Short mmCIF file of C-alpha atoms in Angstrom, two decimals:
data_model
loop_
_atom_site.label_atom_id
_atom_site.label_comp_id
_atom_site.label_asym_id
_atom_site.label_seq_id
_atom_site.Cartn_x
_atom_site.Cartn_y
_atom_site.Cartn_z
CA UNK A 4 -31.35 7.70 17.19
CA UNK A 5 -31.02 4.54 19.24
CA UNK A 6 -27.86 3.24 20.35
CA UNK A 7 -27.28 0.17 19.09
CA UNK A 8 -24.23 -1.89 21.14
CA UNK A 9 -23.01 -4.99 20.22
CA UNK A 10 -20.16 -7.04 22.06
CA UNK A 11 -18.39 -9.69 19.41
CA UNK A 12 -17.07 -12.08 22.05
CA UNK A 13 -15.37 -15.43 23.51
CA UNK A 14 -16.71 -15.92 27.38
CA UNK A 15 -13.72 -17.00 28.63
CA UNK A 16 -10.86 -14.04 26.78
CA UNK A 17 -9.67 -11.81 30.14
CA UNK A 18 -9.62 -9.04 27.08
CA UNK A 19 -13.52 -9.53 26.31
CA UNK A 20 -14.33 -9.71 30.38
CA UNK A 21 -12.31 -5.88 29.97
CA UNK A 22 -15.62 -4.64 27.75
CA UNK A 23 -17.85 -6.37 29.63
CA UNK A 24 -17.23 -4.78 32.91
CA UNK A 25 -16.42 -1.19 31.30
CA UNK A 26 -20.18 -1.54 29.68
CA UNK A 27 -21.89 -2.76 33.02
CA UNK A 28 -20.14 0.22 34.96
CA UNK A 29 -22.02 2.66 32.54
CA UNK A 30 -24.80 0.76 33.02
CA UNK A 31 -25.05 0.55 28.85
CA UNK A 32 -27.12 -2.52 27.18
CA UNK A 33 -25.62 -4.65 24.42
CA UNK A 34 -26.61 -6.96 22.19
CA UNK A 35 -23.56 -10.20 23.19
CA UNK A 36 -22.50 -12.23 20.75
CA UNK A 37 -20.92 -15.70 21.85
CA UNK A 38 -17.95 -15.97 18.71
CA UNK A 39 -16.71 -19.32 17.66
CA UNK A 40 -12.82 -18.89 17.67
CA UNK A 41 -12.65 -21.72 15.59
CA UNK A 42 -14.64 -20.74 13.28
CA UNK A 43 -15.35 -17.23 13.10
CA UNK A 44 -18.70 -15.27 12.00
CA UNK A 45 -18.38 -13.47 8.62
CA UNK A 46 -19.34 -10.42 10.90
CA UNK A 47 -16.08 -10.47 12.73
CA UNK A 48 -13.83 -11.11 10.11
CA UNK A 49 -15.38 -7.61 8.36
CA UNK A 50 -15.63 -5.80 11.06
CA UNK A 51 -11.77 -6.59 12.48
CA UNK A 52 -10.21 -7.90 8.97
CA UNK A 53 -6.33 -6.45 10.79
CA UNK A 54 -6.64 -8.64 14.03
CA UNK A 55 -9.43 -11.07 13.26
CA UNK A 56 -9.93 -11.42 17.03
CA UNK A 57 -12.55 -10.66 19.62
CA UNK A 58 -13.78 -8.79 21.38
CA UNK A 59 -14.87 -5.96 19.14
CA UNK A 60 -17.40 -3.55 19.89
CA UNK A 61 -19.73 -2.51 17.62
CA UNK A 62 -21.32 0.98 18.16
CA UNK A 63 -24.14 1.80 15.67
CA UNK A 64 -22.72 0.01 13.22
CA UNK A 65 -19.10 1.04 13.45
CA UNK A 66 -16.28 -1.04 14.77
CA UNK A 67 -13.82 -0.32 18.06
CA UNK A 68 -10.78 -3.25 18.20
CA UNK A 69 -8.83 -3.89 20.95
CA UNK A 70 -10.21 -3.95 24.63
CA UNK A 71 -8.14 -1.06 25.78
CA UNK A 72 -9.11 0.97 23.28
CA UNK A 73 -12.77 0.05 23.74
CA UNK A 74 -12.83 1.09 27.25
CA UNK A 75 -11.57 4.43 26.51
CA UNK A 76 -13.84 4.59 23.96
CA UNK A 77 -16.45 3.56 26.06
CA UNK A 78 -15.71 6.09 29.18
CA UNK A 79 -15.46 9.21 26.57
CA UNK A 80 -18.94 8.21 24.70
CA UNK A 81 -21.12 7.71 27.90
CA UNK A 82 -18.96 10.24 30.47
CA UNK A 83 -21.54 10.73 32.79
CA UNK A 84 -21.90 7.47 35.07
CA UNK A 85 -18.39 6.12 36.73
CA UNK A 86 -15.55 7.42 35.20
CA UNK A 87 -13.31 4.59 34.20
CA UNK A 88 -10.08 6.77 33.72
CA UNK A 89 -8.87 9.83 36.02
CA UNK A 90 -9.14 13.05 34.39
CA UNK A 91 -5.67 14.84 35.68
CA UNK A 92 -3.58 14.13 32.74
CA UNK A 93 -0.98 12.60 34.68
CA UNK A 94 -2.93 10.23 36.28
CA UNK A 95 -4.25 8.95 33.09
CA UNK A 96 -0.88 8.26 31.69
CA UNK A 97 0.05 6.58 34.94
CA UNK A 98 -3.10 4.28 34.08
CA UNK A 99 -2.24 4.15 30.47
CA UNK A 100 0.98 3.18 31.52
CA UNK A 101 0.04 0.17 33.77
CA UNK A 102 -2.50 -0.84 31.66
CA UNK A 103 0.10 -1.12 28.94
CA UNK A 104 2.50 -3.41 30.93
CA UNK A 105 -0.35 -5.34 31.45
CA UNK A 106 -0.67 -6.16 27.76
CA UNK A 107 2.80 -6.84 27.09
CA UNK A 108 3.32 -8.64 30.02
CA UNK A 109 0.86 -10.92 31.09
CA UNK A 110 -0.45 -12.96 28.10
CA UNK A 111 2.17 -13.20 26.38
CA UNK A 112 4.20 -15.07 29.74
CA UNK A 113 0.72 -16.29 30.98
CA UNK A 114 0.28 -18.44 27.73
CA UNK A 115 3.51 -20.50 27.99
CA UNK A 116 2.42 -22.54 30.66
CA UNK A 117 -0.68 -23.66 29.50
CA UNK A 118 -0.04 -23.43 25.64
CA UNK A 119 2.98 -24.65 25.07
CA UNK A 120 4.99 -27.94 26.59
CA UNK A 121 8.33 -26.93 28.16
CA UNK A 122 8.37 -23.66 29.09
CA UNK A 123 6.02 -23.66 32.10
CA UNK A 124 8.37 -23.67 34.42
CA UNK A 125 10.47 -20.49 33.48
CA UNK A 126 6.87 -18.94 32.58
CA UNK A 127 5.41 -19.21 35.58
CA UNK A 128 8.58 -17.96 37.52
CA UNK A 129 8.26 -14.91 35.11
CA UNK A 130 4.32 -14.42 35.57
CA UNK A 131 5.12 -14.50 39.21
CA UNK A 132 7.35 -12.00 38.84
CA UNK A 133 5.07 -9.33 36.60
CA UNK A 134 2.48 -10.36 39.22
CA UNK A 135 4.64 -8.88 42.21
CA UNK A 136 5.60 -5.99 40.39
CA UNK A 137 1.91 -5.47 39.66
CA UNK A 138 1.28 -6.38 43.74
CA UNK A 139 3.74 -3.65 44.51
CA UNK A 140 2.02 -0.93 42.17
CA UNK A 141 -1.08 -1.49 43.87
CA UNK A 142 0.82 -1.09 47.45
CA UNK A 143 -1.64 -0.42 50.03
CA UNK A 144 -4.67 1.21 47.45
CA UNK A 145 -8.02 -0.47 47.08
CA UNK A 146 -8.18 -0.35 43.95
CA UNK A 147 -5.69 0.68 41.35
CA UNK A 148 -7.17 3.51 40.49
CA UNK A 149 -6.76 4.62 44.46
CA UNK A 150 -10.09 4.66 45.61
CA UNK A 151 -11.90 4.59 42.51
CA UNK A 152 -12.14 1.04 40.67
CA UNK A 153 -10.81 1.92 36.97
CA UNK A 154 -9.14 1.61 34.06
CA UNK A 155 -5.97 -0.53 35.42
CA UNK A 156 -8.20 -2.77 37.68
CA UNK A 157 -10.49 -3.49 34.25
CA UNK A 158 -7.56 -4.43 32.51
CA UNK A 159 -5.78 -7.10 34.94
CA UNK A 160 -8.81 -8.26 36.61
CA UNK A 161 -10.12 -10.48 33.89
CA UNK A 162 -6.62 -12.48 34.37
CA UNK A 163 -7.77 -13.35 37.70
CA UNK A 164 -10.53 -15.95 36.62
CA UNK A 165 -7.85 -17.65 34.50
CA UNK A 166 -5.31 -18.32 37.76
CA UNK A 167 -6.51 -21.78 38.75
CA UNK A 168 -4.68 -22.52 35.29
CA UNK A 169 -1.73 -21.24 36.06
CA UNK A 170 -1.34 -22.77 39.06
CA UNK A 171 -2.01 -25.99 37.90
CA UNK A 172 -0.21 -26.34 34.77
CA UNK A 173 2.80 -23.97 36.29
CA UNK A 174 2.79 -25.60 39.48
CA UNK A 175 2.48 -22.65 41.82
CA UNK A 176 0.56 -20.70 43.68
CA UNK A 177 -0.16 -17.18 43.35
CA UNK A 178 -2.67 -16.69 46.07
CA UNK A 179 0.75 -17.38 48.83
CA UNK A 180 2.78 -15.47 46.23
CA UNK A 181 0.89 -12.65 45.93
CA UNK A 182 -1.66 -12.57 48.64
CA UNK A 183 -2.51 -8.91 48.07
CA UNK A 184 -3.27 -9.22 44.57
CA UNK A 185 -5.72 -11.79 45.37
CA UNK A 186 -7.10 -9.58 48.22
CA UNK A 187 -7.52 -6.95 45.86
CA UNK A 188 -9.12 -9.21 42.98
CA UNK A 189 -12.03 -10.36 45.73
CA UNK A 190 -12.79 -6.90 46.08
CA UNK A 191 -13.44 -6.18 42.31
CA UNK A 192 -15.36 -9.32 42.53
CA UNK A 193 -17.73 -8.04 45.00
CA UNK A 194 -18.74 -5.25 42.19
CA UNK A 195 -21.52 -6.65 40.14
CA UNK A 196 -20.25 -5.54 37.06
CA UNK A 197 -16.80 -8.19 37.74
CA UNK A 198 -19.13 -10.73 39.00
CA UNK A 199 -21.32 -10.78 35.84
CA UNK A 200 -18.33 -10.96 33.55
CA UNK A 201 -16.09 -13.15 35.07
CA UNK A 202 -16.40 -16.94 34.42
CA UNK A 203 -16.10 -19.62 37.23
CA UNK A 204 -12.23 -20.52 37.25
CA UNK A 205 -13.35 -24.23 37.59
CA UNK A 206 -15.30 -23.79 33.95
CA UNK A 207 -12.15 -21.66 32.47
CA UNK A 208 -9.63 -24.91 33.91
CA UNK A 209 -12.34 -27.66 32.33
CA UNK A 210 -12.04 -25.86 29.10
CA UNK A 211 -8.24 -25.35 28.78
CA UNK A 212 -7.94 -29.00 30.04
CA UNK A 213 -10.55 -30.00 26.86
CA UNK A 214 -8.07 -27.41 24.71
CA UNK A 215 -4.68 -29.62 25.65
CA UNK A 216 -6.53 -32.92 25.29
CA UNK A 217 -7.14 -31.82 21.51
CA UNK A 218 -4.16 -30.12 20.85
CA UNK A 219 -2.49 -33.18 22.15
CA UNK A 220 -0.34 -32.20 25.02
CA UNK A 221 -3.01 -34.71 27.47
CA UNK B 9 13.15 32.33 33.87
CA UNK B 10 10.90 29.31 34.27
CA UNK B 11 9.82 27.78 37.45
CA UNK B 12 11.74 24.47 38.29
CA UNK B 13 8.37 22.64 38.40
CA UNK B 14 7.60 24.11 34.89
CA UNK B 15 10.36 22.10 33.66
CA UNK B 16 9.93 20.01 30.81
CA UNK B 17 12.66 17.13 29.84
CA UNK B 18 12.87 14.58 28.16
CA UNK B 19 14.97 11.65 28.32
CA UNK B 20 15.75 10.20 24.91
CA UNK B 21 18.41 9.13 21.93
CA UNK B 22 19.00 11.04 18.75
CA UNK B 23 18.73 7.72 16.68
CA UNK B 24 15.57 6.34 18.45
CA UNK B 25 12.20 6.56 16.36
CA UNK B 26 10.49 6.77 19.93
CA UNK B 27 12.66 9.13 21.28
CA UNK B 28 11.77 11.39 17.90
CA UNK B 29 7.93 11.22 18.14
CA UNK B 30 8.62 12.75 21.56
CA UNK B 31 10.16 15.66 19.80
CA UNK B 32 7.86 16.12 16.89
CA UNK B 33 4.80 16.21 19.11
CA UNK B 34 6.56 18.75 22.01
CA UNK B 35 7.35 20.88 19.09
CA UNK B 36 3.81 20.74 17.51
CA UNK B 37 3.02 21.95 20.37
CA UNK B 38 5.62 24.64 21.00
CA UNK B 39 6.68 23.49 24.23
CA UNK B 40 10.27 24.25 25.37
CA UNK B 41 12.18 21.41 26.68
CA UNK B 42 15.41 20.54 27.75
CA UNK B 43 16.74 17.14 26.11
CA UNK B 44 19.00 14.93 27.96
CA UNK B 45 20.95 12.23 25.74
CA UNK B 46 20.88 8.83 26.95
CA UNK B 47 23.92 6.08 26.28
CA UNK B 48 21.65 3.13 25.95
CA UNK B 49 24.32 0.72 26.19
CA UNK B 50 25.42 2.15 29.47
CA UNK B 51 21.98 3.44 31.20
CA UNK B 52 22.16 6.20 33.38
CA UNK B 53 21.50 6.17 36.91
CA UNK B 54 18.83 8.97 36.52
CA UNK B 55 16.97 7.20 33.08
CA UNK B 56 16.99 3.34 35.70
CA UNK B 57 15.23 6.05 38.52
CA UNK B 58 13.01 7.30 35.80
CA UNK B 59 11.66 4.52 34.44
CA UNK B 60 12.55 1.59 36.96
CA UNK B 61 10.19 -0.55 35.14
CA UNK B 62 11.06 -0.93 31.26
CA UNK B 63 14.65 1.08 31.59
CA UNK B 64 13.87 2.52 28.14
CA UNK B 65 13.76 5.58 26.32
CA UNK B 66 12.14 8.12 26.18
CA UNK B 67 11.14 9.26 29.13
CA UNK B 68 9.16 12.66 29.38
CA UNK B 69 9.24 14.82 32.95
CA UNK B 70 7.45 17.42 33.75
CA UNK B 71 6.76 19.08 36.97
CA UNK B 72 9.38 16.48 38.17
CA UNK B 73 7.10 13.22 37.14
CA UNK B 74 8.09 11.28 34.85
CA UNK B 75 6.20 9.47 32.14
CA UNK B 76 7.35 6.87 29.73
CA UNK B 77 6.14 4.64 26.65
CA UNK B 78 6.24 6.72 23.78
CA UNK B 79 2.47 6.64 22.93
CA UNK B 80 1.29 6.93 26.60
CA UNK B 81 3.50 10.21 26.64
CA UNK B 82 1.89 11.58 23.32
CA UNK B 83 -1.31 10.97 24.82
CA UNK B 84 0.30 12.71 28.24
CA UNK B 85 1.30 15.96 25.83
CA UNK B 86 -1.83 15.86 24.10
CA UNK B 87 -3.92 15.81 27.11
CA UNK B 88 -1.27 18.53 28.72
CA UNK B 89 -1.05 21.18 26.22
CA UNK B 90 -4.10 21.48 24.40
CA UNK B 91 -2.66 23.95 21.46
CA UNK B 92 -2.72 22.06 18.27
CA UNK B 93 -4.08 18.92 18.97
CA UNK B 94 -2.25 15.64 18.39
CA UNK B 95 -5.09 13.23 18.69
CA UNK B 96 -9.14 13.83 16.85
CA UNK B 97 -12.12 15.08 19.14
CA UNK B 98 -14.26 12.55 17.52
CA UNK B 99 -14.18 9.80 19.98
CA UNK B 100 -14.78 7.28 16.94
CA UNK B 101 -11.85 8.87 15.22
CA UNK B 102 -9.54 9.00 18.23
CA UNK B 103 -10.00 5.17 18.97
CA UNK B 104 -9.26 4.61 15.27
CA UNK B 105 -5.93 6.92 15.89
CA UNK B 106 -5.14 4.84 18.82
CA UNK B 107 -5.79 1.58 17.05
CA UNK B 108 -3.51 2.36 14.50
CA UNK B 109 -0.57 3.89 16.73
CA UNK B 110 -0.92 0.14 18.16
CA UNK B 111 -0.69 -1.29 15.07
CA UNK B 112 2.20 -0.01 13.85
CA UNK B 113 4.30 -0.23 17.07
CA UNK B 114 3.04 -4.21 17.83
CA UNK B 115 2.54 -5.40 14.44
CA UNK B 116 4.55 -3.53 11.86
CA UNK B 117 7.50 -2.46 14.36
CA UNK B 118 8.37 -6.53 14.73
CA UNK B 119 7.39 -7.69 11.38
CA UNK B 120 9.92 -4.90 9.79
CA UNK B 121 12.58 -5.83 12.52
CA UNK B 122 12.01 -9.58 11.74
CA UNK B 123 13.46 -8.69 8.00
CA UNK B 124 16.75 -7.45 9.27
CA UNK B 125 19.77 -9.99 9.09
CA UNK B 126 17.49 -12.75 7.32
CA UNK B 127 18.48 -14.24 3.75
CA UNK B 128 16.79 -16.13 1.62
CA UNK B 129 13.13 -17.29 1.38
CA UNK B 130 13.31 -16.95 5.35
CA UNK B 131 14.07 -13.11 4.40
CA UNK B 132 11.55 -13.39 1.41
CA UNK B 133 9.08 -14.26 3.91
CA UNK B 134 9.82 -11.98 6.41
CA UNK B 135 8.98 -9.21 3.45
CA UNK B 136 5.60 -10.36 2.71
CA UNK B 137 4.58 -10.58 6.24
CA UNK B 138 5.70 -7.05 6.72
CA UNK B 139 4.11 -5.50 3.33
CA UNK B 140 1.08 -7.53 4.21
CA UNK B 141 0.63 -5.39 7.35
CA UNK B 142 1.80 -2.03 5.58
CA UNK B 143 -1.00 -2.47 2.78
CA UNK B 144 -3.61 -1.66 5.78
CA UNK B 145 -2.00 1.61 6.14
CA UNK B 146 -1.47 2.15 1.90
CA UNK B 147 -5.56 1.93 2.42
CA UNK B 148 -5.46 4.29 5.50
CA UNK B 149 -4.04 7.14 3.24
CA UNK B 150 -5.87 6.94 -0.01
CA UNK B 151 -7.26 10.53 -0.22
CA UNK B 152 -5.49 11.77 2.74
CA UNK B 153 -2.58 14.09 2.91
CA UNK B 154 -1.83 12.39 5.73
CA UNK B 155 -2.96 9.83 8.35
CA UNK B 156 -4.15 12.44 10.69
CA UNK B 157 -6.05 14.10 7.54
CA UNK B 158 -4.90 17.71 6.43
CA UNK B 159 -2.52 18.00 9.57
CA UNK B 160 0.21 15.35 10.85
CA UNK B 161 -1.52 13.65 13.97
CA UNK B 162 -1.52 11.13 15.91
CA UNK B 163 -0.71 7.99 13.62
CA UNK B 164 1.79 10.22 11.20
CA UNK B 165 3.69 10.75 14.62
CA UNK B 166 3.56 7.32 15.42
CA UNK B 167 4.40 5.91 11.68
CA UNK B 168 7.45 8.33 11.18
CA UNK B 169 9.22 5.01 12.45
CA UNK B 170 7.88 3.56 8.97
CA UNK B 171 9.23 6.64 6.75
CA UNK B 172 12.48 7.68 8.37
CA UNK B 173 13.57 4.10 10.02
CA UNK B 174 12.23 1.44 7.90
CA UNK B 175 12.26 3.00 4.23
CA UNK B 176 15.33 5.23 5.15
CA UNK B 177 17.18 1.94 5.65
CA UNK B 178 16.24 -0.27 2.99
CA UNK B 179 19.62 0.09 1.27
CA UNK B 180 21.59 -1.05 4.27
CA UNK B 181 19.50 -3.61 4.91
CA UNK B 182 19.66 -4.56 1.39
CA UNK B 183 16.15 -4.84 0.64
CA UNK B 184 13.43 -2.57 -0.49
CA UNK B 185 10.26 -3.32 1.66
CA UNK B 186 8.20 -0.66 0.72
CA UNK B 187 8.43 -0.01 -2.72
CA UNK B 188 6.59 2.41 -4.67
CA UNK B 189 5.13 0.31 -6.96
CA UNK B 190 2.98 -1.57 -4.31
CA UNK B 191 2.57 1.76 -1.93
CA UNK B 192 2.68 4.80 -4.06
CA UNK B 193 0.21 6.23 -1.45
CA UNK B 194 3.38 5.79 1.55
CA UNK B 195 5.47 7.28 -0.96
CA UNK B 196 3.48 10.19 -1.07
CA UNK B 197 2.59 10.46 2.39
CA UNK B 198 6.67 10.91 3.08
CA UNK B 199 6.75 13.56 0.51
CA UNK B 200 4.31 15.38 2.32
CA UNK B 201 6.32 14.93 6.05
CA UNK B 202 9.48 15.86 4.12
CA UNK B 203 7.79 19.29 3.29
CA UNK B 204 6.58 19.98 7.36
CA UNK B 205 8.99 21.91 9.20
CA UNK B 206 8.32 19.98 12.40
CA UNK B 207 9.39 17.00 10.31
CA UNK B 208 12.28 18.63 9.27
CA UNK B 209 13.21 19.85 12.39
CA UNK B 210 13.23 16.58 14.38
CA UNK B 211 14.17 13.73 12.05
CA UNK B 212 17.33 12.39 12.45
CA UNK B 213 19.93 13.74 9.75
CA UNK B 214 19.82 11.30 7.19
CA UNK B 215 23.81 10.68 6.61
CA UNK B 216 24.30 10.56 10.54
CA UNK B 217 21.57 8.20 10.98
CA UNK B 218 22.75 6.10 8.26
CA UNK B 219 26.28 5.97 9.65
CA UNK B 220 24.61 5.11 12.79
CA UNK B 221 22.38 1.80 11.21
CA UNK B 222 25.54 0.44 9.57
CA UNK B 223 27.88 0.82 12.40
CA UNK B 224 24.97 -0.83 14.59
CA UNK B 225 24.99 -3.43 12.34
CA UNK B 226 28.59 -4.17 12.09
CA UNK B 227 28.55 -4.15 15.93
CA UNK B 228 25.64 -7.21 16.07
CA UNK B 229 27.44 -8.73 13.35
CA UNK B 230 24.15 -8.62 10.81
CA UNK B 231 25.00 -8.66 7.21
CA UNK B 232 23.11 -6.73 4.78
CA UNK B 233 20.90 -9.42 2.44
#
């Protein structure tokens, strides 16, 4: 039977950039489908009626929600190119663990200083903080994953294409704050895979800009 | 006598719903363990060591690593001790396991917490946003004995925090979220862990527990609604 892959999406969601890499490093073709967040197809509302949110991955014919759980889902269907997680069981719930620290984290501190109006200061000394914490996890490694790029480098990388925004509506800088995490985010871009998914931050910054201006804050 | 690197412990709290799923899934598995209580108002030394990040309970370690987040470590003793498995094979079903382990700890954890200490139509509220989230799972069980199909998996483990924390403490909260009525399937479903000797085994005693809640609740000064 043919696979049939299909990628519900929004080009500029870190979470959706997570799929898109784990799919390019198996080297898998998709059908992508740009989603209207404001107005959303009939297709995602039935195939995530819980969330209601992108991405979800559609895999002959049957829905996988949330990114994490896609690229697991992703490295145990198609096993054989570039594993995404480690296969020592304790190595895997090291990544698991990171990866979830990442989702309760970041976002959720990341969105104050763009989203809202008065918090951006006390967000943006938090994100600096999960940032360093995430700086010293990665130590001296290439990747996260050690040498291998993986599971925990998939699911912060994404968050790297949305830092011009953080600077500028936080007012710092993360590159002098954490100049190892950008080191380490240049070298994930130079893996095609990153490079195809990522956005330009300048496009990411002109559309959160647009977003204020409409939702008033400009 | 068992090698020091054998070791198994586990860091946790009787009362804890985490700390439990720990407990039920080790002894699914038949794996000894040695359990080391934790004052969480007064965090040991060894548990800030452990788990430097979050400081929370439970935390699992074996061979002298230590793992934490309760569903990370389930995964961990699934992965581990492959006897019994916690989690499908199907790679479709285990991503629907995993989805709804999620579920329940980001959605219906807080919207069930959210109820607690609220009066009025802000309380009222608070109910229909959590019974709006349980109704996915009321749909999850229909024809199932339970969420993990004929055995307790992945998602039962997880949702014991629904059936022995949230239902068990409707009266002390002073209102009943889940009633039978609207999710006869939940109410069967808890039948059916209240007949598993794992269950049994590692849920809280229900007069302790209760104790527990309403002395908690004294303590933060929440009044039941």
């Amino acid at each position: 039977m043919a696979e049939e892959v299909i990628l519900l999406d929004f080009w500029a969601s870190m979470f959706g950039m997570r799929t898109r890499i784990a799919l390019a490093e198996k080297r898998i073709k998709y059908d992508y489908r740009e989603e209207d967040l404001w107005n959303k197809s009939s297709l995602l509302l039935e195939m995530n009626p819980v969330h209601k949110k992108i991405p979800v991955l559609i895999h002959n014919g049957k829905p996988v929600c949330e990114s994490l759980i896609q690229i697991e889902y992703i490295d145990e269907i198609w096993p054989d190119k570039n594993s995404l997680l480690p296969s020592d069981p304790y190595k895997r719930a090291h990544a698991k663990f990171w990866a979830d620290f990442i989702d309760k984290k970041v976002n959720v501190t990341a969105r104050k200083i763009w989203a809202k109006i008065g918090e951006e200061e006390e967000a943006s000394k938090e994100l600096i903080e999960i940032l360093k914490t995430l700086e010293n996890e990665l130590g001296d490694k290439t990747y996260f994953g050690d040498e291998t790029f993986g599971y925990v480098d998939i699911a912060l990388i994404g968050f790297s294409s949305w830092f011009e925004v953080y600077d500028k509506y936080g007012n710092v800088n993360i590159e002098s704050e954490c100049p190892n995490l950008i080191a380490w985010a240049k070298r994930c871009l130079e893996r095609e895979s990153v490079a195809k998914a990522l956005p330009k931050s300048e496009k990411i910054t002109t559309f959160i800009s647009e977003l204020r201006k409409k939702l008033g804050f400009e | 006598m068992a090698e020091r690197s054998e070791e198994v412990k586990l860091l946790g709290m009787w009362a804890s719903p985490f700390s439990r799923r720990i407990e039920i899934a080790l002894t699914i598995k038949g794996v000894s363990y040695e359990f080391s209580e934790q004052d969480i108002t007064n965090k040991s030394a060894l548990l800030l060591q452990l788990n430097p990040v979050h400081k929370m309970i439970p935390v699992l370690v074996h061979h002298v690593k230590p793992i934490s987040e309760s569903l990370v470590i389930l995964e961990y003793i699934d992965d581990t001790w492959q006897n019994n498995p916690i989690l499908p094979q199907d790679p479709y079903e285990k991503a629907m396991a995993r989805f709804w382990a999620k579920f329940i700890d980001e959605q219906i954890c807080v919207a069930a917490m959210n109820v607690v200490g609220k009066t009025g139509e802000e309380k009222d509220a608070a109910v229909e946003a959590t019974r709006d989230l349980l109704k996915f799972l009321e749909k999850e069980l229909v024809g199932k004995d339970f969420f993990g199909g004929k055995n307790l998996g992945f998602v039962d483990i997880a949702a014991t925090l629904i059936a022995f924390w949230l239902m068990r403490t409707e009266e002390i909260v002073g209102v009943k979220v889940v009633p039978v009525e609207i999710f006869p399937e939940i109410h069967r479903w808890v039948k059916n862990l209240l007949a598993n000797d794992v269950i049994k085994k590692c849920i809280p005693p229900e007069d302790e527990h209760l104790r527990y809640i309403k002395d908690r609740m004294v303590k933060l000064n929440i009044k039941p609604a």
